[in-house]
Amino acid sequence: MANETQKVGTIHFPFPFTPYSIQEDFMAELYRVLEAGKIGIFESPTGTGKSLSLICGALSWLRDFEQKKREEEARLLETGTGPLHDEKDESLCLLSSCEGAAATPRPAGEPAWVTQFVQKKEERDLVDRLKAEQARRKQREERLQRLQHRAQFKYAAKRLRQEEEETEHLLRLSREMLETGLGAERPEQLESGEEELVVAEYENRGGSATVPQIYYCSRTHSQLAQFVHEVKKSPFGRDVRLVSLGSRQNLCVNEDVKSLGSVQLINDRCVDMQRSRHEKKKGAEEEKPKRRRQEKQAACPFYNHEQMGLLRDEALAEVKDIEQLLALGKEARACPYYGSRLAIPAAQLVVLPYQMLLHAATRQAAGIRLQEQVVIIDEAHNLIDTITGMHSVEVSGSQVAPLLNVHWLLLRKRLKAKNLMYLKQILYLLEKFVAVLGGNIKQNPNTQSLSQTGTELKTINDFLFQSQIDNINLFKVQRYCEKSMISRKLFGFTERYGAVLSSREQPKLAGFQQFLQSLQPRTTEAPAAPADESQAGAPRPASPLMHIEGFLAALTTANQDGRVILSRQGSLSQSTLKFLLLNPAVHFAQVVKECRAVVIAGGTMQPVSDFRQQLLACAGVEAERVVEFSCGHVIPPDNILPLVICSGISNQPLEFTFQKRELPQMMDEAGRILCNLCSVVPGGVVCFFSSYEYLRQVHAHWEKGGLLGRLAARKKIFQEPKSAHQVEQVLLAYSRCIQACGQERGGVTGALLLSVVGGKMSEGINFSDNLGRCVVMVGMPFPNIRSPELQEKMAYLDQTLPRAPGQAPPGKNLVENLCMKAVNQSIGRAIRHQKDFASIVLLDQRYARPPVLAKLPAWIRARVEVKATFGPAIAAVQKFHREKSASS
């Protein structure tokens, strides 16, 4: 496929083929947003080439930005003076954004000669920095160019691997000599925490300078892999320096660690293996446990700076996705997780999952610096929910109560006074958490029942007072947990001492033993194994104190930004404490503040008022800085038929409210309409219901009344499974059925898939062509208005956001927006490319209201037809599919 360069205005956009006009508009608007440092909300329907538009638009801007920066550097180096006090010169912005070259503000009344001296010094410093960066950049580019044109990486890696194996052999012999007392004293190791200095030193030795960067993030690793594949196909695929980041679970190549399975266990083991390199020998610990622990936590053979440097350079020399990084790491015996992070400073495009960018602690741990960089958040329709869920924490009584016994056991050990003080504070907090749930710390949490049940919602301050922990400095406790890594040590403590408790201690520590048993893996496929067999099998989950740490961190949030939900169930083990984040903008504000520009993109972003109000306005973003862009679809306008049907076949008004939807006449009406649609629509029909429970009720009612049999005569019926691992199996059977079915009149003409809004089929699934010729939405999927969380969120928005004239209150608007976002995601499963066609049927008269119609995607809203009765609606559907089937 030949690359083409499209000129939009004065900007040249390389593209792998002639782009659609909407792609040209998308790239031009994206370029303007990045150039002006704005916040952009971009909507481009699935099938319109959104990924390529993002790639070519953003990388074209980066190309021009780097070129202007190099030209300005050359001018400064040639003249030897800087533009530090020339307000009209744009080069100040270019250089200060990446070099920190802004002039220092001078005090009023300072003598002119002093000001001039300081200015000259700053200009000389800037020139020196530019020279140093230019040298580093030249060195990096030469190294990467050599890598791109040589094939000796494999041979170098193989040679180094052989040398490493020889070194390991010598070290093993030396270790054996040391253990038998024949060798000299062990060399001094690095102090705990000095590992980061080693990595930083190595990184600086590599000559990686800070460069203008674009951070692209999406929800899943499969979406990120698809994006990297699109980058490879683009005209920038050969030259862009791209690095893919991922979790340890996705990037670990150490089979012993990866086999642990649990994300937290993999993280803990990896950190412990790195720490074991640098910890000093501690002679105070028992000899046998020490030797056993060292065997489990030996230094990782893949954590080798030289090998990781090779992996870093190879990753930057050619675009690679996660799978290719993994293969490269195995071949070079280098850690892709740490090696990819070493590549961040020199990368132009960094591809990473949501959590790594949006969670501040994870972002800092990965070495990601967003100052004056560009962030693109794709598939962002659920961005608010993602941030909220990421920072909401829930702990149960079954996690809190057993930890009390473990801490009592720890307190019996010889500890430093500072550790003892903090452990006692943690113990006090755990006791109060049990008490506020109505439990008794002296009883088994699984068997003790609570006298008072129900749900209670508190502000953070009220919860602290009610729990009687307002006298504890939670900030210090949380900091202690982070620095001391008490949760990891707690798990190691139970691992070390759990099996060697004396028989004299066991009766006193029944709760502790029960806690150890609770850590054993549970399975529903086979009977539980004996304790000793289970310990030899799958690994145990991480310490429950991890959840407590997260809950303590959440409690340090500002009082008005969160709530604590106390859910008291039948027993203490089933009861929970949940922190609910009400203001996700508090965590997004730092990203917006630091970045040069932020782009929030998706196939279905409507309604955008949530992004503007809940995320951007609350984060302190001025309305003038926000730019909205929404493009139409590439399909011809007559390739889609969206209908709102207000009444059924018997003229029954269609209003599937919570009070009416379970009425027999409403379920019958929906079934008869679906039977008629299946008679005139070829191929596949996907029908969405508001919940799994409602789908179950409707299915049972249709089966009892015979409607299910009538439907089965026209389409083979499939039902969305609740289990995620069965989804692919159902989709495959659904697809094969449609392919196998002929179009003979009177026979089975395809398949009907009964699905759930917000379920597995409503997002990320491709129902293109015959797989989705008609999408039906039964009712409006409003969230549960009785939910305490939703009620509190509505009240919070009503208090904090202004009410626009003529608009519903912000809380009510939130409920409608949540409903319509779910609808838009579901109906967007159809129409996936330029030649695709489908009908969309909305079964509820409430869809005809103008405020609701306004929240549909623009390309659908422009074609919506409201049908008051069913007759004209079914006639329009029949005509649409007859004409489209004949012309296709």
PDB file of N, CA, C and O in Angstrom, residues 851-882:
ATOM      1  N   PRO A 851     -34.421  16.075  24.637  1.00  0.00           N
ATOM      2  CA  PRO A 851     -33.177  16.002  25.420  1.00  0.00           C
ATOM      3  C   PRO A 851     -32.484  14.650  25.308  1.00  0.00           C
ATOM      4  O   PRO A 851     -31.253  14.578  25.400  1.00  0.00           O
ATOM      5  N   VAL A 852     -33.274  13.589  25.118  1.00  0.00           N
ATOM      6  CA  VAL A 852     -32.684  12.255  24.978  1.00  0.00           C
ATOM      7  C   VAL A 852     -32.078  12.094  23.593  1.00  0.00           C
ATOM      8  O   VAL A 852     -30.952  11.595  23.439  1.00  0.00           O
ATOM      9  N   LEU A 853     -32.813  12.516  22.569  1.00  0.00           N
ATOM     10  CA  LEU A 853     -32.289  12.426  21.198  1.00  0.00           C
ATOM     11  C   LEU A 853     -30.989  13.202  21.050  1.00  0.00           C
ATOM     12  O   LEU A 853     -30.094  12.806  20.295  1.00  0.00           O
ATOM     13  N   ALA A 854     -30.868  14.311  21.781  1.00  0.00           N
ATOM     14  CA  ALA A 854     -29.677  15.150  21.674  1.00  0.00           C
ATOM     15  C   ALA A 854     -28.430  14.437  22.178  1.00  0.00           C
ATOM     16  O   ALA A 854     -27.306  14.851  21.866  1.00  0.00           O
ATOM     17  N   LYS A 855     -28.602  13.361  22.948  1.00  0.00           N
ATOM     18  CA  LYS A 855     -27.462  12.646  23.506  1.00  0.00           C
ATOM     19  C   LYS A 855     -27.056  11.435  22.681  1.00  0.00           C
ATOM     20  O   LYS A 855     -26.157  10.688  23.075  1.00  0.00           O
ATOM     21  N   LEU A 856     -27.714  11.233  21.539  1.00  0.00           N
ATOM     22  CA  LEU A 856     -27.267  10.208  20.596  1.00  0.00           C
ATOM     23  C   LEU A 856     -26.089  10.741  19.793  1.00  0.00           C
ATOM     24  O   LEU A 856     -25.935  11.955  19.634  1.00  0.00           O
ATOM     25  N   PRO A 857     -25.224   9.869  19.263  1.00  0.00           N
ATOM     26  CA  PRO A 857     -24.147  10.342  18.383  1.00  0.00           C
ATOM     27  C   PRO A 857     -24.719  11.131  17.206  1.00  0.00           C
ATOM     28  O   PRO A 857     -25.782  10.800  16.684  1.00  0.00           O
ATOM     29  N   ALA A 858     -24.000  12.163  16.787  1.00  0.00           N
ATOM     30  CA  ALA A 858     -24.514  13.066  15.763  1.00  0.00           C
ATOM     31  C   ALA A 858     -24.859  12.339  14.470  1.00  0.00           C
ATOM     32  O   ALA A 858     -25.872  12.649  13.827  1.00  0.00           O
ATOM     33  N   TRP A 859     -24.033  11.361  14.076  1.00  0.00           N
ATOM     34  CA  TRP A 859     -24.265  10.676  12.808  1.00  0.00           C
ATOM     35  C   TRP A 859     -25.506   9.787  12.866  1.00  0.00           C
ATOM     36  O   TRP A 859     -26.100   9.476  11.826  1.00  0.00           O
ATOM     37  N   ILE A 860     -25.914   9.369  14.052  1.00  0.00           N
ATOM     38  CA  ILE A 860     -27.163   8.616  14.210  1.00  0.00           C
ATOM     39  C   ILE A 860     -28.329   9.571  14.399  1.00  0.00           C
ATOM     40  O   ILE A 860     -29.402   9.395  13.812  1.00  0.00           O
ATOM     41  N   ARG A 861     -28.113  10.582  15.216  1.00  0.00           N
ATOM     42  CA  ARG A 861     -29.181  11.542  15.527  1.00  0.00           C
ATOM     43  C   ARG A 861     -29.735  12.199  14.257  1.00  0.00           C
ATOM     44  O   ARG A 861     -30.943  12.444  14.144  1.00  0.00           O
ATOM     45  N   ALA A 862     -28.856  12.470  13.295  1.00  0.00           N
ATOM     46  CA  ALA A 862     -29.289  13.147  12.075  1.00  0.00           C
ATOM     47  C   ALA A 862     -30.241  12.298  11.235  1.00  0.00           C
ATOM     48  O   ALA A 862     -30.981  12.822  10.394  1.00  0.00           O
ATOM     49  N   ARG A 863     -30.255  10.967  11.454  1.00  0.00           N
ATOM     50  CA  ARG A 863     -31.076  10.079  10.627  1.00  0.00           C
ATOM     51  C   ARG A 863     -32.239   9.458  11.389  1.00  0.00           C
ATOM     52  O   ARG A 863     -32.997   8.662  10.826  1.00  0.00           O
ATOM     53  N   VAL A 864     -32.419   9.806  12.671  1.00  0.00           N
ATOM     54  CA  VAL A 864     -33.449   9.144  13.486  1.00  0.00           C
ATOM     55  C   VAL A 864     -34.850   9.487  12.973  1.00  0.00           C
ATOM     56  O   VAL A 864     -35.172  10.634  12.666  1.00  0.00           O
ATOM     57  N   GLU A 865     -35.681   8.437  12.885  1.00  0.00           N
ATOM     58  CA  GLU A 865     -37.094   8.602  12.567  1.00  0.00           C
ATOM     59  C   GLU A 865     -37.919   8.118  13.753  1.00  0.00           C
ATOM     60  O   GLU A 865     -37.699   7.009  14.250  1.00  0.00           O
ATOM     61  N   VAL A 866     -38.847   8.953  14.218  1.00  0.00           N
ATOM     62  CA  VAL A 866     -39.720   8.585  15.326  1.00  0.00           C
ATOM     63  C   VAL A 866     -41.034   8.060  14.757  1.00  0.00           C
ATOM     64  O   VAL A 866     -41.715   8.764  14.005  1.00  0.00           O
ATOM     65  N   LYS A 867     -41.382   6.832  15.085  1.00  0.00           N
ATOM     66  CA  LYS A 867     -42.602   6.199  14.598  1.00  0.00           C
ATOM     67  C   LYS A 867     -43.584   6.037  15.765  1.00  0.00           C
ATOM     68  O   LYS A 867     -43.303   5.327  16.730  1.00  0.00           O
ATOM     69  N   ALA A 868     -44.715   6.702  15.644  1.00  0.00           N
ATOM     70  CA  ALA A 868     -45.718   6.656  16.724  1.00  0.00           C
ATOM     71  C   ALA A 868     -46.366   5.285  16.832  1.00  0.00           C
ATOM     72  O   ALA A 868     -46.742   4.851  17.919  1.00  0.00           O
ATOM     73  N   THR A 869     -46.516   4.593  15.705  1.00  0.00           N
ATOM     74  CA  THR A 869     -47.134   3.263  15.704  1.00  0.00           C
ATOM     75  C   THR A 869     -46.197   2.256  15.051  1.00  0.00           C
ATOM     76  O   THR A 869     -45.240   2.615  14.366  1.00  0.00           O
ATOM     77  N   PHE A 870     -46.533   0.986  15.219  1.00  0.00           N
ATOM     78  CA  PHE A 870     -45.621  -0.061  14.775  1.00  0.00           C
ATOM     79  C   PHE A 870     -45.698  -0.307  13.266  1.00  0.00           C
ATOM     80  O   PHE A 870     -44.682  -0.648  12.646  1.00  0.00           O
ATOM     81  N   GLY A 871     -46.883  -0.156  12.657  1.00  0.00           N
ATOM     82  CA  GLY A 871     -47.052  -0.464  11.232  1.00  0.00           C
ATOM     83  C   GLY A 871     -46.056   0.251  10.333  1.00  0.00           C
ATOM     84  O   GLY A 871     -45.314  -0.396   9.571  1.00  0.00           O
ATOM     85  N   PRO A 872     -46.000   1.610  10.378  1.00  0.00           N
ATOM     86  CA  PRO A 872     -45.015   2.310   9.537  1.00  0.00           C
ATOM     87  C   PRO A 872     -43.573   1.936   9.870  1.00  0.00           C
ATOM     88  O   PRO A 872     -42.712   1.940   8.993  1.00  0.00           O
ATOM     89  N   ALA A 873     -43.320   1.583  11.111  1.00  0.00           N
ATOM     90  CA  ALA A 873     -41.951   1.242  11.508  1.00  0.00           C
ATOM     91  C   ALA A 873     -41.503  -0.061  10.849  1.00  0.00           C
ATOM     92  O   ALA A 873     -40.412  -0.131  10.264  1.00  0.00           O
ATOM     93  N   ILE A 874     -42.320  -1.109  10.926  1.00  0.00           N
ATOM     94  CA  ILE A 874     -41.918  -2.395  10.348  1.00  0.00           C
ATOM     95  C   ILE A 874     -41.855  -2.307   8.828  1.00  0.00           C
ATOM     96  O   ILE A 874     -41.008  -2.958   8.192  1.00  0.00           O
ATOM     97  N   ALA A 875     -42.707  -1.450   8.240  1.00  0.00           N
ATOM     98  CA  ALA A 875     -42.659  -1.258   6.790  1.00  0.00           C
ATOM     99  C   ALA A 875     -41.344  -0.596   6.370  1.00  0.00           C
ATOM    100  O   ALA A 875     -40.733  -0.977   5.367  1.00  0.00           O
ATOM    101  N   ALA A 876     -40.892   0.377   7.179  1.00  0.00           N
ATOM    102  CA  ALA A 876     -39.628   1.052   6.871  1.00  0.00           C
ATOM    103  C   ALA A 876     -38.446   0.099   7.005  1.00  0.00           C
ATOM    104  O   ALA A 876     -37.527   0.108   6.176  1.00  0.00           O
ATOM    105  N   VAL A 877     -38.487  -0.755   8.019  1.00  0.00           N
ATOM    106  CA  VAL A 877     -37.399  -1.723   8.217  1.00  0.00           C
ATOM    107  C   VAL A 877     -37.358  -2.721   7.063  1.00  0.00           C
ATOM    108  O   VAL A 877     -36.293  -3.048   6.533  1.00  0.00           O
ATOM    109  N   GLN A 878     -38.545  -3.200   6.658  1.00  0.00           N
ATOM    110  CA  GLN A 878     -38.607  -4.170   5.562  1.00  0.00           C
ATOM    111  C   GLN A 878     -38.080  -3.575   4.264  1.00  0.00           C
ATOM    112  O   GLN A 878     -37.293  -4.202   3.539  1.00  0.00           O
ATOM    113  N   LYS A 879     -38.495  -2.359   3.960  1.00  0.00           N
ATOM    114  CA  LYS A 879     -38.041  -1.691   2.734  1.00  0.00           C
ATOM    115  C   LYS A 879     -36.527  -1.453   2.768  1.00  0.00           C
ATOM    116  O   LYS A 879     -35.822  -1.690   1.780  1.00  0.00           O
ATOM    117  N   PHE A 880     -36.015  -1.010   3.912  1.00  0.00           N
ATOM    118  CA  PHE A 880     -34.582  -0.726   4.052  1.00  0.00           C
ATOM    119  C   PHE A 880     -33.755  -1.974   3.760  1.00  0.00           C
ATOM    120  O   PHE A 880     -32.813  -1.943   2.949  1.00  0.00           O
ATOM    121  N   HIS A 881     -34.098  -3.085   4.379  1.00  0.00           N
ATOM    122  CA  HIS A 881     -33.281  -4.288   4.224  1.00  0.00           C
ATOM    123  C   HIS A 881     -33.482  -4.939   2.851  1.00  0.00           C
ATOM    124  O   HIS A 881     -32.543  -5.547   2.322  1.00  0.00           O
ATOM    125  N   ARG A 882     -34.659  -4.806   2.302  1.00  0.00           N
ATOM    126  CA  ARG A 882     -34.875  -5.359   0.957  1.00  0.00           C
ATOM    127  C   ARG A 882     -34.002  -4.630  -0.051  1.00  0.00           C
ATOM    128  O   ARG A 882     -33.337  -5.247  -0.901  1.00  0.00           O
TER     129      ARG A 882
END
